[in-house]
GROMACS .gro file of C-alpha atoms in nm:
model
  229
    1MET     CA    1   7.796   9.202   1.365
    2LYS     CA    2   8.111   9.013   1.449
    3GLY     CA    3   8.280   9.331   1.565
    4MET     CA    4   7.983   9.412   1.782
    5GLN     CA    5   7.997   9.068   1.947
    6GLU     CA    6   8.367   9.108   2.016
    7SER     CA    7   8.301   9.452   2.165
    8ILE     CA    8   8.027   9.317   2.389
    9THR     CA    9   8.248   9.029   2.501
   10ALA     CA   10   8.535   9.264   2.581
   11TRP     CA   11   8.304   9.492   2.778
   12ALA     CA   12   8.167   9.198   2.970
   13ILE     CA   13   8.519   9.091   3.059
   14ILE     CA   14   8.614   9.444   3.161
   15SER     CA   15   8.293   9.480   3.364
   16ALA     CA   16   8.348   9.150   3.539
   17PHE     CA   17   8.713   9.236   3.610
   18GLY     CA   18   8.617   9.582   3.727
   19GLY     CA   19   8.345   9.439   3.946
   20SER     CA   20   8.597   9.205   4.106
   21ILE     CA   21   8.831   9.495   4.176
   22ILE     CA   22   8.550   9.705   4.326
   23GLY     CA   23   8.427   9.407   4.528
   24ALA     CA   24   8.777   9.340   4.658
   25ALA     CA   25   8.822   9.708   4.739
   26ILE     CA   26   8.495   9.722   4.928
   27GLY     CA   27   8.579   9.400   5.111
   28GLY     CA   28   8.921   9.535   5.196
   29LEU     CA   29   8.772   9.860   5.321
   30ILE     CA   30   8.526   9.673   5.540
   31ASN     CA   31   8.803   9.455   5.682
   32PHE     CA   32   9.014   9.766   5.746
   33ILE     CA   33   8.729   9.938   5.930
   34LEU     CA   34   8.657   9.625   6.135
   35GLN     CA   35   9.024   9.578   6.218
   36ARG     CA   36   9.064   9.944   6.307
   37ASN     CA   37   8.760   9.928   6.535
   38SER     CA   38   8.893   9.610   6.691
   39LEU     CA   39   9.234   9.770   6.756
   40ALA     CA   40   9.066  10.081   6.897
   41ALA     CA   41   8.853   9.868   7.129
   42ALA     CA   42   9.159   9.670   7.238
   43LYS     CA   43   9.351   9.992   7.305
   44LYS     CA   44   9.062  10.134   7.505
   45GLN     CA   45   9.045   9.814   7.709
   46ARG     CA   46   9.420   9.834   7.777
   47ASP     CA   47   9.388  10.198   7.874
   48ASP     CA   48   9.096  10.118   8.103
   49ASP     CA   49   9.289   9.830   8.262
   50ARG     CA   50   9.591  10.055   8.308
   51ASP     CA   51   9.380  10.329   8.467
   52ASP     CA   52   9.214  10.074   8.696
   53LYS     CA   53   9.557   9.949   8.809
   54ARG     CA   54   9.678  10.304   8.867
   55ARG     CA   55   9.372  10.379   9.078
   56ALA     CA   56   9.415  10.057   9.274
   57TYR     CA   57   9.783  10.127   9.350
   58ALA     CA   58   9.710  10.489   9.445
   59PHE     CA   59   9.427  10.384   9.677
   60SER     CA   60   9.643  10.110   9.831
   61LEU     CA   61   9.913  10.366   9.910
   62TYR     CA   62   9.652  10.595  10.061
   63VAL     CA   63   9.524  10.320  10.292
   64LYS     CA   64   9.878  10.239  10.404
   65LEU     CA   65   9.948  10.604  10.476
   66ILE     CA   66   9.631  10.625  10.685
   67ARG     CA   67   9.749  10.323  10.884
   68ILE     CA   68  10.090  10.482  10.940
   69TYR     CA   69   9.928  10.803  11.063
   70SER     CA   70   9.695  10.609  11.290
   71ASP     CA   71   9.980  10.399  11.434
   72LEU     CA   72  10.197  10.702  11.508
   73GLY     CA   73   9.901  10.883  11.658
   74ILE     CA   74   9.836  10.591  11.891
   75LEU     CA   75  10.202  10.588  12.000
   76TRP     CA   76  10.198  10.961  12.065
   77LYS     CA   77   9.876  10.942  12.264
   78ALA     CA   78  10.024  10.663  12.475
   79VAL     CA   79  10.343  10.848  12.572
   80SER     CA   80  10.173  11.185  12.616
   81GLY     CA   81   9.902  11.014  12.823
   82SER     CA   82  10.166  10.870  13.056
   83LEU     CA   83  10.324  11.214  13.097
   84LYS     CA   84   9.990  11.379  13.173
   85LYS     CA   85   9.902  11.106  13.420
   86ALA     CA   86  10.232  11.150  13.607
   87GLU     CA   87  10.188  11.528  13.609
   88ALA     CA   88   9.837  11.497  13.746
   89LYS     CA   89   9.969  11.282  14.030
   90GLY     CA   90  10.262  11.515  14.097
   91PHE     CA   91  10.515  11.243  14.016
   92GLU     CA   92  10.852  11.384  13.900
   93GLY     CA   93  11.054  11.070  13.837
   94SER     CA   94  11.264  10.981  13.537
   95LEU     CA   95  11.096  10.927  13.203
   96PHE     CA   96  11.157  10.552  13.213
   97GLN     CA   97  10.965  10.544  13.541
   98ILE     CA   98  10.675  10.734  13.384
   99ILE     CA   99  10.636  10.595  13.033
  100VAL     CA  100  10.498  10.245  13.026
  101PRO     CA  101  10.594  10.026  12.727
  102ILE     CA  102  10.324   9.978  12.465
  103THR     CA  103  10.211   9.628  12.372
  104PRO     CA  104  10.139   9.505  12.121
  105LEU     CA  105  10.322   9.738  11.887
  106PRO     CA  106  10.189   9.800  11.533
  107SER     CA  107  10.323   9.582  11.254
  108ASN     CA  108  10.555   9.725  10.990
  109ILE     CA  109  10.416   9.870  10.667
  110GLN     CA  110  10.598   9.875  10.334
  111PHE     CA  111  10.514  10.071  10.021
  112SER     CA  112  10.543   9.884   9.692
  113ALA     CA  113  10.741  10.012   9.394
  114GLU     CA  114  10.419  10.025   9.191
  115GLU     CA  115  10.242  10.240   9.450
  116LEU     CA  116  10.526  10.491   9.465
  117ALA     CA  117  10.568  10.492   9.086
  118ILE     CA  118  10.211  10.619   9.044
  119ILE     CA  119  10.281  10.919   9.267
  120LEU     CA  120  10.616  10.985   9.102
  121SER     CA  121  10.450  10.995   8.759
  122ILE     CA  122  10.205  11.261   8.880
  123ASP     CA  123  10.382  11.472   9.143
  124ASP     CA  124  10.754  11.427   9.212
  125LYS     CA  125  10.746  11.667   9.508
  126LEU     CA  126  10.476  11.464   9.682
  127PHE     CA  127  10.672  11.149   9.598
  128ASN     CA  128  10.969  11.290   9.789
  129LYS     CA  129  10.746  11.357  10.091
  130ILE     CA  130  10.593  11.009  10.091
  131ALA     CA  131  10.865  10.772   9.968
  132SER     CA  132  11.041  10.716  10.303
  133LEU     CA  133  10.744  10.738  10.540
  134ASP     CA  134  10.710  10.361  10.561
  135GLN     CA  135  11.072  10.340  10.678
  136LEU     CA  136  11.013  10.625  10.923
  137HIS     CA  137  10.716  10.430  11.062
  138THR     CA  138  10.931  10.116  11.096
  139SER     CA  139  11.215  10.297  11.273
  140THR     CA  140  10.980  10.464  11.519
  141ILE     CA  141  10.820  10.132  11.608
  142SER     CA  142  11.168   9.983  11.649
  143LEU     CA  143  11.249  10.264  11.892
  144PHE     CA  144  10.947  10.176  12.106
  145ALA     CA  145  11.042   9.808  12.093
  146LEU     CA  146  11.399   9.888  12.201
  147TYR     CA  147  11.267  10.094  12.491
  148ALA     CA  148  11.044   9.812  12.611
  149GLU     CA  149  11.329   9.562  12.590
  150LYS     CA  150  11.584   9.778  12.774
  151ARG     CA  151  11.336   9.890  13.039
  152ALA     CA  152  11.239   9.530  13.115
  153SER     CA  153  11.605   9.432  13.136
  154LEU     CA  154  11.680   9.721  13.370
  155LEU     CA  155  11.392   9.647  13.604
  156ASP     CA  156  11.473   9.276  13.608
  157ARG     CA  157  11.833   9.353  13.698
  158LEU     CA  158  11.724   9.579  13.982
  159GLY     CA  159  11.457   9.345  14.110
  160ALA     CA  160  11.233   9.641  14.187
  161ASP     CA  161  10.966   9.594  14.449
  162MET     CA  162  10.659   9.706  14.258
  163MET     CA  163  10.398   9.881  14.468
  164GLY     CA  164  10.108   9.955  14.234
  165GLU     CA  165  10.249  10.172  13.955
  166VAL     CA  166  10.565  10.274  14.143
  167GLY     CA  167  10.874  10.057  14.179
  168THR     CA  168  11.129  10.100  14.457
  169SER     CA  169  11.478   9.956  14.486
  170VAL     CA  170  11.768  10.010  14.723
  171LEU     CA  171  12.095  10.028  14.529
  172THR     CA  172  12.445   9.957  14.645
  173LYS     CA  173  12.732  10.177  14.528
  174GLU     CA  174  12.834   9.921  14.268
  175GLN     CA  175  12.477   9.891  14.143
  176ARG     CA  176  12.451  10.268  14.121
  177LEU     CA  177  12.762  10.284  13.903
  178TRP     CA  178  12.599  10.038  13.666
  179PHE     CA  179  12.248  10.179  13.694
  180ASP     CA  180  12.309  10.549  13.622
  181PRO     CA  181  12.440  10.505  13.263
  182GLN     CA  182  12.163  10.257  13.188
  183ALA     CA  183  11.895  10.490  13.321
  184PHE     CA  184  12.042  10.781  13.125
  185GLN     CA  185  12.035  10.581  12.804
  186LEU     CA  186  11.679  10.467  12.870
  187ASN     CA  187  11.565  10.823  12.935
  188GLN     CA  188  11.730  10.932  12.609
  189ILE     CA  189  11.534  10.668  12.421
  190ALA     CA  190  11.216  10.786  12.594
  191GLU     CA  191  11.283  11.143  12.481
  192TYR     CA  192  11.329  11.024  12.123
  193MET     CA  193  11.003  10.830  12.149
  194ILE     CA  194  10.817  11.143  12.254
  195ALA     CA  195  10.966  11.359  11.979
  196ARG     CA  196  10.942  11.101  11.704
  197SER     CA  197  10.583  10.997  11.769
  198ARG     CA  198  10.472  11.361  11.783
  199ASP     CA  199  10.678  11.499  11.492
  200ASP     CA  200  10.635  11.195  11.270
  201SER     CA  201  10.259  11.214  11.315
  202GLU     CA  202  10.259  11.573  11.193
  203GLU     CA  203  10.480  11.490  10.896
  204VAL     CA  204  10.260  11.201  10.788
  205TRP     CA  205   9.945  11.411  10.830
  206THR     CA  206  10.083  11.675  10.592
  207ALA     CA  207  10.164  11.409  10.332
  208LEU     CA  208   9.824  11.248  10.381
  209GLU     CA  209   9.641  11.574  10.314
  210LEU     CA  210   9.840  11.628   9.994
  211LEU     CA  211   9.778  11.273   9.878
  212ASN     CA  212   9.409  11.313   9.948
  213CYS     CA  213   9.399  11.617   9.719
  214LEU     CA  214   9.589  11.429   9.448
  215LEU     CA  215   9.348  11.136   9.459
  216GLU     CA  216   9.050  11.368   9.430
  217LYS     CA  217   9.203  11.555   9.136
  218HIS     CA  218   9.340  11.267   8.931
  219PHE     CA  219   9.129  10.966   9.032
  220LYS     CA  220   8.804  11.126   9.151
  221TYR     CA  221   8.843  10.978   9.501
  222LYS     CA  222   8.711  11.203   9.774
  223PHE     CA  223   8.764  11.116  10.139
  224GLU     CA  224   8.709  11.301  10.464
  225LEU     CA  225   9.019  11.294  10.680
  226LYS     CA  226   9.010  11.323  11.057
  227LYS     CA  227   9.315  11.445  11.243
  228ILE     CA  228   9.404  11.248  11.554
  229LEU     CA  229   9.630  11.503  11.721
   0.00000   0.00000   0.00000
């Protein structure tokens, strides 16, 4: 009888101890599952936040590129419009007499490192096409600003008698010696303005089309582009 009591007591102890181990194991398993789910949810949230930031930077770059294309298109239309107008009137003067300065000029645009990094991580060739387009835009605008400044200085120095859209001045020999190099330089700038606004517009349009395809493929953005030129 005594042996039986000791056996029962030992079994009770073992059962209680075993139950504690099983209970701890189950509790630990539950905590592990909850922690794992919590980590998975946190990771998904970080991934979602990262994807949202990537989309935002990509879209921001796209908007800036549209602005650059629009600005260059406006500049090209302005200079080509002046040339067509002079041709229609049969006027064959120098370029600086034909092309009227544009005011106000567009403001500069700058790509951020984050915007460019998104493109670089997806398509390095497209990155190479886009990376310097903001600087190209800035330099072209600077060219138009330089033209306006030098043209105004030239006309002020001459004191041209403006009759409608045509200015006339009578130059002395000394004035002619000063004027000819200035006019040549101004015409050179005008030629650069024509070429840059036209060619830069085409270059940006090509990059814009490629970026549009990238956004549709990787970020499910789909936009309808309209070519200005």
